[in-house]
PDB file of C-alpha atoms in Angstrom:
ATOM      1  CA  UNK B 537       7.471   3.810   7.188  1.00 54.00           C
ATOM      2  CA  UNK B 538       9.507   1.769   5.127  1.00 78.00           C
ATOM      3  CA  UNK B 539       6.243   0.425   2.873  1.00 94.00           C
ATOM      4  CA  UNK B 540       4.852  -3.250   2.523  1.00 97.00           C
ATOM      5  CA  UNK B 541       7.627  -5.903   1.348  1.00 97.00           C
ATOM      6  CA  UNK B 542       7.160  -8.500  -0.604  1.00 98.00           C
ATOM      7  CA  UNK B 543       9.583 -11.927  -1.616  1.00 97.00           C
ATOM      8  CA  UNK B 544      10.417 -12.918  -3.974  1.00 97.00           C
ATOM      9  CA  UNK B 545       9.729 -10.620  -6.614  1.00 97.00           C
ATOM     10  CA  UNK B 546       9.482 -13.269  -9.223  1.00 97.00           C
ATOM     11  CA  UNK B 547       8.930 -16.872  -9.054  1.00 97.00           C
ATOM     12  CA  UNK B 548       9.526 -19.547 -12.158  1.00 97.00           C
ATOM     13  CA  UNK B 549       7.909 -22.597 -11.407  1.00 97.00           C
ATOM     14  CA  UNK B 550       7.306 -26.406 -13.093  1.00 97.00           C
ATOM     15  CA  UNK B 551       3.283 -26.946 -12.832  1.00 97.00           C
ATOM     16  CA  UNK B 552       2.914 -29.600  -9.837  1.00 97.00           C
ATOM     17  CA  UNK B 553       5.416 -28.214  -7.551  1.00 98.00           C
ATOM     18  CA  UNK B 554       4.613 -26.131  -4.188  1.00 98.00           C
ATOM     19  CA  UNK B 555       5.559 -22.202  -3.720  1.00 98.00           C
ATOM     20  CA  UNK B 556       5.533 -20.041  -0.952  1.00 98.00           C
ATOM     21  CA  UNK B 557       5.115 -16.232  -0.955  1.00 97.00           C
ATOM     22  CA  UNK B 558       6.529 -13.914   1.768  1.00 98.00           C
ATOM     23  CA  UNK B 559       5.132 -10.442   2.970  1.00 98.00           C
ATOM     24  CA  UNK B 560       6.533  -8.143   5.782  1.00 97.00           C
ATOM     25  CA  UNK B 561       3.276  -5.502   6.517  1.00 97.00           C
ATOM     26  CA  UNK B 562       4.027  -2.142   7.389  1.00 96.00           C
ATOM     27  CA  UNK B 563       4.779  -2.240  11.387  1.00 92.00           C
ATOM     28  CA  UNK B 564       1.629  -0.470  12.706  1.00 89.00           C
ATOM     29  CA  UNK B 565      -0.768  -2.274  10.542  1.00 92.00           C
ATOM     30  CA  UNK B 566      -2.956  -5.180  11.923  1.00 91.00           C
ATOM     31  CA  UNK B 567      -4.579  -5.768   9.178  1.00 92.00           C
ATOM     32  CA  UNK B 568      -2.819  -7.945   6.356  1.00 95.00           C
ATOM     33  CA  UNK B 569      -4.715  -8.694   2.837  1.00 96.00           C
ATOM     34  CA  UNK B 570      -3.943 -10.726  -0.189  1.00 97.00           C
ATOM     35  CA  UNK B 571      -5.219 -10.272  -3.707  1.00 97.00           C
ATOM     36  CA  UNK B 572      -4.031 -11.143  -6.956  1.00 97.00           C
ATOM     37  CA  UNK B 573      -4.315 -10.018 -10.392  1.00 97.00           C
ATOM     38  CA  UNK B 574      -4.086 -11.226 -13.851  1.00 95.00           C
ATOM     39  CA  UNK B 575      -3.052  -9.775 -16.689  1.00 92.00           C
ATOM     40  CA  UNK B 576      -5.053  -6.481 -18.066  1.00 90.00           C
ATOM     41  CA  UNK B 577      -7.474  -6.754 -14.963  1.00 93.00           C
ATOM     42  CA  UNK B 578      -7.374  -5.438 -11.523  1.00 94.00           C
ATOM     43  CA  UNK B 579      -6.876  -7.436  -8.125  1.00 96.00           C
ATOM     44  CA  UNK B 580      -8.929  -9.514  -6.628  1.00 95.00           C
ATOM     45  CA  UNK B 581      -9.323 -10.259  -3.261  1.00 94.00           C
ATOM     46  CA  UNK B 582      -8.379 -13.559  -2.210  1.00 95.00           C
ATOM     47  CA  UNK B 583      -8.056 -13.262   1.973  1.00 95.00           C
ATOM     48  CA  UNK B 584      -7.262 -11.164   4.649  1.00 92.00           C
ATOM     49  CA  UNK B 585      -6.190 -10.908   8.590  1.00 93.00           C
ATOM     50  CA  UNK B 586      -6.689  -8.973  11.497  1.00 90.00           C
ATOM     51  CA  UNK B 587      -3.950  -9.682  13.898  1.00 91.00           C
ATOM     52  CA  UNK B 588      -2.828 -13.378  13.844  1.00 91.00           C
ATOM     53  CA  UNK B 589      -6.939 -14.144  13.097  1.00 90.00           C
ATOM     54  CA  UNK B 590      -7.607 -15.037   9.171  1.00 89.00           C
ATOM     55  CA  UNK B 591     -11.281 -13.581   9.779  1.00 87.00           C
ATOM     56  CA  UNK B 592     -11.913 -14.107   5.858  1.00 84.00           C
ATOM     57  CA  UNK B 593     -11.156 -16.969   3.382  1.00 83.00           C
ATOM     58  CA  UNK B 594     -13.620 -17.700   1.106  1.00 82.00           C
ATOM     59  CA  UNK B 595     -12.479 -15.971  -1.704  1.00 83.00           C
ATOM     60  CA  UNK B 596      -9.827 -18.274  -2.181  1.00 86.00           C
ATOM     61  CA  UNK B 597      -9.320 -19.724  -4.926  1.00 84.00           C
ATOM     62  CA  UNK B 598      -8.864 -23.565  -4.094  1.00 90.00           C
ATOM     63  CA  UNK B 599      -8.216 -25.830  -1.085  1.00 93.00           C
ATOM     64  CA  UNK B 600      -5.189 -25.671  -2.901  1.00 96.00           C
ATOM     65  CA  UNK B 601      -4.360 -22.105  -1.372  1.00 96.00           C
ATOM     66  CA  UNK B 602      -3.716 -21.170   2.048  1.00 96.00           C
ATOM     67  CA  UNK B 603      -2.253 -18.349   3.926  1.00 96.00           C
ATOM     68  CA  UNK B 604      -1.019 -18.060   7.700  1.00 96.00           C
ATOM     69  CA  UNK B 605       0.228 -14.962  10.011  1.00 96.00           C
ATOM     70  CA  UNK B 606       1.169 -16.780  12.653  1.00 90.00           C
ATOM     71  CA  UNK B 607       2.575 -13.966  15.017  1.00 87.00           C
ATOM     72  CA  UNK B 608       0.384 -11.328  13.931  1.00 85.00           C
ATOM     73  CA  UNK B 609       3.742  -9.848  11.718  1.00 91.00           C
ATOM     74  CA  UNK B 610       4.850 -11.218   8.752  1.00 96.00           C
ATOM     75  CA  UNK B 611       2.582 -13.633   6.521  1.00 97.00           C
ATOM     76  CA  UNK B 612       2.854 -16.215   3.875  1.00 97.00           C
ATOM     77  CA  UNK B 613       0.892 -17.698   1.174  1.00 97.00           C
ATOM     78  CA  UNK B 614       0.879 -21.350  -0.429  1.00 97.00           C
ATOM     79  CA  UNK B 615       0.322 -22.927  -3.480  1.00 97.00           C
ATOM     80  CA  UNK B 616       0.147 -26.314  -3.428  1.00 97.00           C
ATOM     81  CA  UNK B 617       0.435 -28.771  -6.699  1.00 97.00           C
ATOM     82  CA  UNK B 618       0.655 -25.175  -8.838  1.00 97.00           C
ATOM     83  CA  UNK B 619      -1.360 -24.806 -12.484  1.00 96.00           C
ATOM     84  CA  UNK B 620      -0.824 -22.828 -15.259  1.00 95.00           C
ATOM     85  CA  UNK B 621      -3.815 -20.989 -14.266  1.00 95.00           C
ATOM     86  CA  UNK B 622      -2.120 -19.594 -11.197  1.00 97.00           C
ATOM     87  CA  UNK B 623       0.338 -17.373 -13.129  1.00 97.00           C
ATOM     88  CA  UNK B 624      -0.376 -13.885 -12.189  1.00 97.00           C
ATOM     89  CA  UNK B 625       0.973 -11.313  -9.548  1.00 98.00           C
ATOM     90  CA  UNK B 626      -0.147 -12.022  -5.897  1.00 98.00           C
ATOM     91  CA  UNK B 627      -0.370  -8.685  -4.314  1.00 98.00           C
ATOM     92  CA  UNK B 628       0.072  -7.969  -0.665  1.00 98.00           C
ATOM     93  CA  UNK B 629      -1.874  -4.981   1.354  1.00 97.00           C
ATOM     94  CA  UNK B 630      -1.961  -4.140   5.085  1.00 96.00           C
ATOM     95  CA  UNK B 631      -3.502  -1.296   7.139  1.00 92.00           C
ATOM     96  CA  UNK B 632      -4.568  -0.148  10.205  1.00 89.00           C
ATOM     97  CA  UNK B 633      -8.472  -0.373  11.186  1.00 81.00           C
ATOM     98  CA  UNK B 634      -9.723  -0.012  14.687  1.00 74.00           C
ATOM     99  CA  UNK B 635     -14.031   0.070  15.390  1.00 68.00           C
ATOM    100  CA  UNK B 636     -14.619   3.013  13.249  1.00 63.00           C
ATOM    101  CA  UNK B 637     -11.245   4.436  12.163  1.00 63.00           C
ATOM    102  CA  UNK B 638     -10.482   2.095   8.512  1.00 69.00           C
ATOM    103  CA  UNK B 639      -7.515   3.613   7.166  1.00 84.00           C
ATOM    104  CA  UNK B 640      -6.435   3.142   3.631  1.00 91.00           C
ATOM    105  CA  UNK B 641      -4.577  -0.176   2.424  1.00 94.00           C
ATOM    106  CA  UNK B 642      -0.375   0.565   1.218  1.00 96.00           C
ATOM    107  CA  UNK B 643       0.484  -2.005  -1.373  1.00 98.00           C
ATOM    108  CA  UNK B 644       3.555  -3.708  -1.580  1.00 98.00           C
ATOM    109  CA  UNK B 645       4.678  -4.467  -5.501  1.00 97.00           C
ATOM    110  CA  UNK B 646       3.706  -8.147  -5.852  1.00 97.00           C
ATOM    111  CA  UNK B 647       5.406 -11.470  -6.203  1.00 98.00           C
ATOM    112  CA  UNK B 648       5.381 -12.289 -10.007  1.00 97.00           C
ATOM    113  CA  UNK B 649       4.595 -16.214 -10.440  1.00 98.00           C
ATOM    114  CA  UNK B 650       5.117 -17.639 -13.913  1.00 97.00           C
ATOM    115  CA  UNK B 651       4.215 -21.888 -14.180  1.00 97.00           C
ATOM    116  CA  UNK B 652       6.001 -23.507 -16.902  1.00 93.00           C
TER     117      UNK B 652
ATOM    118  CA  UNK N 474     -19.478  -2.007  -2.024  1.00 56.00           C
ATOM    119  CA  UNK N 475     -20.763  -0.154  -4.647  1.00 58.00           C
ATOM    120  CA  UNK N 476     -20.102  -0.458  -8.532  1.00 88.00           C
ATOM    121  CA  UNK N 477     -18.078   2.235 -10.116  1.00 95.00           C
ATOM    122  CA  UNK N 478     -17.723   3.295 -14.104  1.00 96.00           C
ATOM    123  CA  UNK N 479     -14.175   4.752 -15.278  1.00 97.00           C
ATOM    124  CA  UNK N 480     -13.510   5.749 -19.005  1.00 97.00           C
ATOM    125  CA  UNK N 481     -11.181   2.843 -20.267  1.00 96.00           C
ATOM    126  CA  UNK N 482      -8.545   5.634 -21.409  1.00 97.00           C
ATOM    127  CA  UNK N 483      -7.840   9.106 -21.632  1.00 98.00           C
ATOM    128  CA  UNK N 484      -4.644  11.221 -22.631  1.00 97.00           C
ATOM    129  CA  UNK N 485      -3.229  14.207 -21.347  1.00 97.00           C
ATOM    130  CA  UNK N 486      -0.860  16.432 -22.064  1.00 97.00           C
ATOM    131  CA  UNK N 487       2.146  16.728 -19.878  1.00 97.00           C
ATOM    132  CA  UNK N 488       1.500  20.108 -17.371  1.00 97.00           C
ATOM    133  CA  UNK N 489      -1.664  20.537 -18.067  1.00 97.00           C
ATOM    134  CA  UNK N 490      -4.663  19.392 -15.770  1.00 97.00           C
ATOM    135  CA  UNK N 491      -5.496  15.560 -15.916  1.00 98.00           C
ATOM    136  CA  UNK N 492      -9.569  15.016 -14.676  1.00 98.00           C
ATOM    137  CA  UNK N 493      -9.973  11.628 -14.326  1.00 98.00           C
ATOM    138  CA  UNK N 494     -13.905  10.985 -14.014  1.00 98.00           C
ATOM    139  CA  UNK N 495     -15.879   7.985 -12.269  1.00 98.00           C
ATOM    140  CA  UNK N 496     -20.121   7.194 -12.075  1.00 97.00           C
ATOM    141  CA  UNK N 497     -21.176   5.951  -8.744  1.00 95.00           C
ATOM    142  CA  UNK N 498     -24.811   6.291  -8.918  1.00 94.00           C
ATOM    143  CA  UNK N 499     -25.324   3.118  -6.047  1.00 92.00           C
ATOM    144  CA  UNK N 500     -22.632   4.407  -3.781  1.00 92.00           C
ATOM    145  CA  UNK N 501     -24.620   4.621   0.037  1.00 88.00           C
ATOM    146  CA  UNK N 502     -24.336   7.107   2.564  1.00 87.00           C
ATOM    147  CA  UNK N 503     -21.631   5.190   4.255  1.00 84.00           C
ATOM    148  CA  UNK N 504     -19.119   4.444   1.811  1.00 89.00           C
ATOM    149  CA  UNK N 505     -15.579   6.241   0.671  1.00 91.00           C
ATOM    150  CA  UNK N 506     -14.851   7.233  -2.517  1.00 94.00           C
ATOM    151  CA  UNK N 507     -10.564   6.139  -2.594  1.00 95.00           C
ATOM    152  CA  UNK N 508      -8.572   6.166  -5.549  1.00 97.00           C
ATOM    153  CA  UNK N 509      -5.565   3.907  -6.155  1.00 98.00           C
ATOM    154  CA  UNK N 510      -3.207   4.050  -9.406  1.00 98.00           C
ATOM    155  CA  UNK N 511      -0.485   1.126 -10.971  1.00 98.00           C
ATOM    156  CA  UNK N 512       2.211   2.158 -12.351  1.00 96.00           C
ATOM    157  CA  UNK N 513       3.589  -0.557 -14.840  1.00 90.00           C
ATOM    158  CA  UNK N 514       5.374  -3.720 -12.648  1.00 87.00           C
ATOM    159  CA  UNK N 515       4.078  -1.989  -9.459  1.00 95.00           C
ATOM    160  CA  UNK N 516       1.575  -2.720  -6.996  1.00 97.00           C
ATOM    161  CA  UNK N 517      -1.734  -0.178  -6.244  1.00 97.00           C
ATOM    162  CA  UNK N 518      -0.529   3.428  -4.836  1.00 97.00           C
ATOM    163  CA  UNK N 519      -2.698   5.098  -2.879  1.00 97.00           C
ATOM    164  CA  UNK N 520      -3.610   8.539  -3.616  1.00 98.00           C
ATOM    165  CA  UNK N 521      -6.530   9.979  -1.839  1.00 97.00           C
ATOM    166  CA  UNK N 522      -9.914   9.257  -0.162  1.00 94.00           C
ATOM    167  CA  UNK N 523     -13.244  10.757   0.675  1.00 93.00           C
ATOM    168  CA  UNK N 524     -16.633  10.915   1.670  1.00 91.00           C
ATOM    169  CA  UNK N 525     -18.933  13.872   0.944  1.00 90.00           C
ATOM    170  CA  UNK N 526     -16.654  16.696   0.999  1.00 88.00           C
ATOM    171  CA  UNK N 527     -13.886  17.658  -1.822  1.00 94.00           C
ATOM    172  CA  UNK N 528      -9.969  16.417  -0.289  1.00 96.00           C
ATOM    173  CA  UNK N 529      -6.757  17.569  -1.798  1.00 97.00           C
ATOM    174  CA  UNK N 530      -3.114  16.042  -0.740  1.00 96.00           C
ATOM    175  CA  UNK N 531      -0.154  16.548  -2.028  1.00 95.00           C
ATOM    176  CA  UNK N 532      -1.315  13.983  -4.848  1.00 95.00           C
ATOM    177  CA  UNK N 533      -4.239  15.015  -6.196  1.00 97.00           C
ATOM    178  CA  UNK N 534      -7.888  16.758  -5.615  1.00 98.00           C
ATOM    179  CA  UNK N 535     -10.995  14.586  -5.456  1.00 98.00           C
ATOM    180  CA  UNK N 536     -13.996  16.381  -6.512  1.00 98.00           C
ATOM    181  CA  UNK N 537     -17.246  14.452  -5.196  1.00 97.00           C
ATOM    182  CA  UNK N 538     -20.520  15.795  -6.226  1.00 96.00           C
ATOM    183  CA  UNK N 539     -23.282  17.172  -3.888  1.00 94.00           C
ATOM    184  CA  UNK N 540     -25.443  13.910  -4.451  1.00 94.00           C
ATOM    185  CA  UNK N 541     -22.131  11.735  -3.939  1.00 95.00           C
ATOM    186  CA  UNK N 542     -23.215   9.537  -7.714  1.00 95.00           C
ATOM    187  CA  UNK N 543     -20.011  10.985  -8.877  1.00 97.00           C
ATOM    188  CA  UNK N 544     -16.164  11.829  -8.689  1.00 97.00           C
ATOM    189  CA  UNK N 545     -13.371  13.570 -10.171  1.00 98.00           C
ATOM    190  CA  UNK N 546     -10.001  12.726  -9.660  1.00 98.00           C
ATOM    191  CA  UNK N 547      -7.505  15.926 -10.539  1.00 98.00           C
ATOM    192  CA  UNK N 548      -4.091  15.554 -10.930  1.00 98.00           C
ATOM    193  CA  UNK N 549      -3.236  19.434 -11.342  1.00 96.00           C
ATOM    194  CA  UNK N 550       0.143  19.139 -13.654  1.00 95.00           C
ATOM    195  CA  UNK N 551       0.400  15.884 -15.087  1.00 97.00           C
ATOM    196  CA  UNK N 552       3.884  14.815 -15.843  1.00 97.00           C
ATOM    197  CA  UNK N 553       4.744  11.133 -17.515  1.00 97.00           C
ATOM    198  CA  UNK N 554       5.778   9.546 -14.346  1.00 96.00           C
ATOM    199  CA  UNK N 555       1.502  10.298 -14.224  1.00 97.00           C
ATOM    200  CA  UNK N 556       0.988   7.726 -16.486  1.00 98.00           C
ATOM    201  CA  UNK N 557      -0.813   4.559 -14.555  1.00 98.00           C
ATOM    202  CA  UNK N 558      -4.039   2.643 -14.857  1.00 98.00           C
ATOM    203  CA  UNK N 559      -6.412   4.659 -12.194  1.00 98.00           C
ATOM    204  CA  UNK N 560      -9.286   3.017 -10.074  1.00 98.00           C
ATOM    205  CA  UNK N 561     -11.847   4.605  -8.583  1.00 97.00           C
ATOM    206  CA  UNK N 562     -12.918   2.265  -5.932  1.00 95.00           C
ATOM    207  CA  UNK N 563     -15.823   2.539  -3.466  1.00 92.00           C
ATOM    208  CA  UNK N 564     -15.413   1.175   0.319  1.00 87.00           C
ATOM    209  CA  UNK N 565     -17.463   1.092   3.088  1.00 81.00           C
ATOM    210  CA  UNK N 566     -16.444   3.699   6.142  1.00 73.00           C
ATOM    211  CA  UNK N 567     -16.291   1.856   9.292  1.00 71.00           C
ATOM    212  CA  UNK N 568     -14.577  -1.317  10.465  1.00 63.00           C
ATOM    213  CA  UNK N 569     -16.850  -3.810  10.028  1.00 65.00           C
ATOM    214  CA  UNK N 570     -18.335  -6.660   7.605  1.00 59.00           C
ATOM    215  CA  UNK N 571     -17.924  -5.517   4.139  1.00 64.00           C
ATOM    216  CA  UNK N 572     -15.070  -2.780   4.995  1.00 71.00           C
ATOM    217  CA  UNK N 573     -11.752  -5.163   4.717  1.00 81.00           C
ATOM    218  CA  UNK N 574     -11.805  -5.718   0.853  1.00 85.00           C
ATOM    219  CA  UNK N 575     -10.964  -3.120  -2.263  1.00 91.00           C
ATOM    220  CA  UNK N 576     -13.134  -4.316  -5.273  1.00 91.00           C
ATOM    221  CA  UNK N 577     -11.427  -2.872  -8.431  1.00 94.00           C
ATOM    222  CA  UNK N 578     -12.862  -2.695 -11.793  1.00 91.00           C
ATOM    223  CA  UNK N 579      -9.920  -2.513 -14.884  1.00 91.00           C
ATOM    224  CA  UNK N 580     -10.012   1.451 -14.503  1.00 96.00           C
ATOM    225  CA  UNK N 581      -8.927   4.354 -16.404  1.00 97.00           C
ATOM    226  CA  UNK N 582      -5.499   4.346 -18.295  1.00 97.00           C
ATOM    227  CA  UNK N 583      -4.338   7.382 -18.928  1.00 98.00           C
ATOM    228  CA  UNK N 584      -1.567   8.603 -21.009  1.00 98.00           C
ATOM    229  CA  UNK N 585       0.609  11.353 -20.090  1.00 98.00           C
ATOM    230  CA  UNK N 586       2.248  12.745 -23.529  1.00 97.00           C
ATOM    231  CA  UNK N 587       4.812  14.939 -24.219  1.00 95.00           C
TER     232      UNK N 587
END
């Protein structure tokens, strides 16, 4: 078990540019979350995956956010055209959950994104 | 999920007993009690889980009470590497609608001194 891996750890960005967020899930795990959290407040939820399936996505928190999984391993998240208001850590999660067995979620230790 | 209310702070003093309450009171029959802590710069740990019974790991001990409207959270000899923002966090059972997300308040911080 090697944990939930996230890159980079920090990210300095001009407002108006695009950034990308990696995170390797621990191997087992279908499930794959995403939350973020601001300063002095905990995370918040923003989507999640089962598999290669984004089964939710309404909790985030533009058009101008998207995430993929595209194999069912790794994902990544987007910002596009990036706002001050986006600076916060963007957390990744994954676990495994099969009909009635819903094991915990392991936490990786965030991508930092600062917006100049 | 369920609401939960955590003291803002607390302090402890390093080897003794750290009780780290949380309130409940809406929590239904199907829904975990887990508790998560962050450490400064670090994402949620997980530390322990459960549903009606009391659990202990090699962690912690999670007290839950007979009517399940309330937990505690022990951490038997705190040291300072204890010190972290706790959440108590309640989550439904099974895999299903409602079960993939964690909804966490701002917690407990607690202090760990010397």
């Amino acid at each position: 078990d090697t944990g939930v891996s996230q890159d980079p750890r920090h990210k300095i960005t001009k407002r108006g540019q695009n950034v990308t967020f990696r995170c390797d899930p621990i191997s087992e795990h279908n499930r794959l979350y995403w939350y973020r959290q601001t300063l002095g407040q905990g995370p918040e939820f923003l989507t999640y995956f089962q598999n290669e399936a984004q089964l939710e996505k309404s909790r985030l928190l533009s058009d101008r956010f998207s995430a993929e999984r595209p194999k069912g391993s790794f994902s990544t998240l987007e910002i596009q055209r990036t706002e001050q208001g986006d600076s916060a850590m963007y957390l990744c999660a994954s676990s495994f959950a099969l009909d009635r067995d819903n094991q915990p979620q392991h936490f990786g230790d965030g991508t930092r994104l600062s917006i100049l | 999920d369920a609401k939960t209310t955590q003291p803002t702070s607390m302090d402890c003093a390093e080897g003794r007993a750290a009780n780290l309450p949380c309130n409940h009171s809406t929590i239904s029959g199907n829904e975990y009690v887990y508790w998560y802590r962050q450490i400064h710069s670090q994402g949620p740990q997980y530390i322990i889980h459960g549903l009606k019974n009391n659990e202990t790991n090699e962690m912690a001990s999670l007290i839950i009470t007979e009517d399940r409207k309330s937990s505690t959270l022990i951490l038997p000899h705190a040291t300072l590497r204890d010190t972290a923002v706790y959440y108590c966090i309640v989550r439904f059972a099974y895999s299903g609608a409602g079960s993939y997300q964690l909804t966490f308040g701002k917690g407990t911080k607690l202090s760990v001194i010397p």
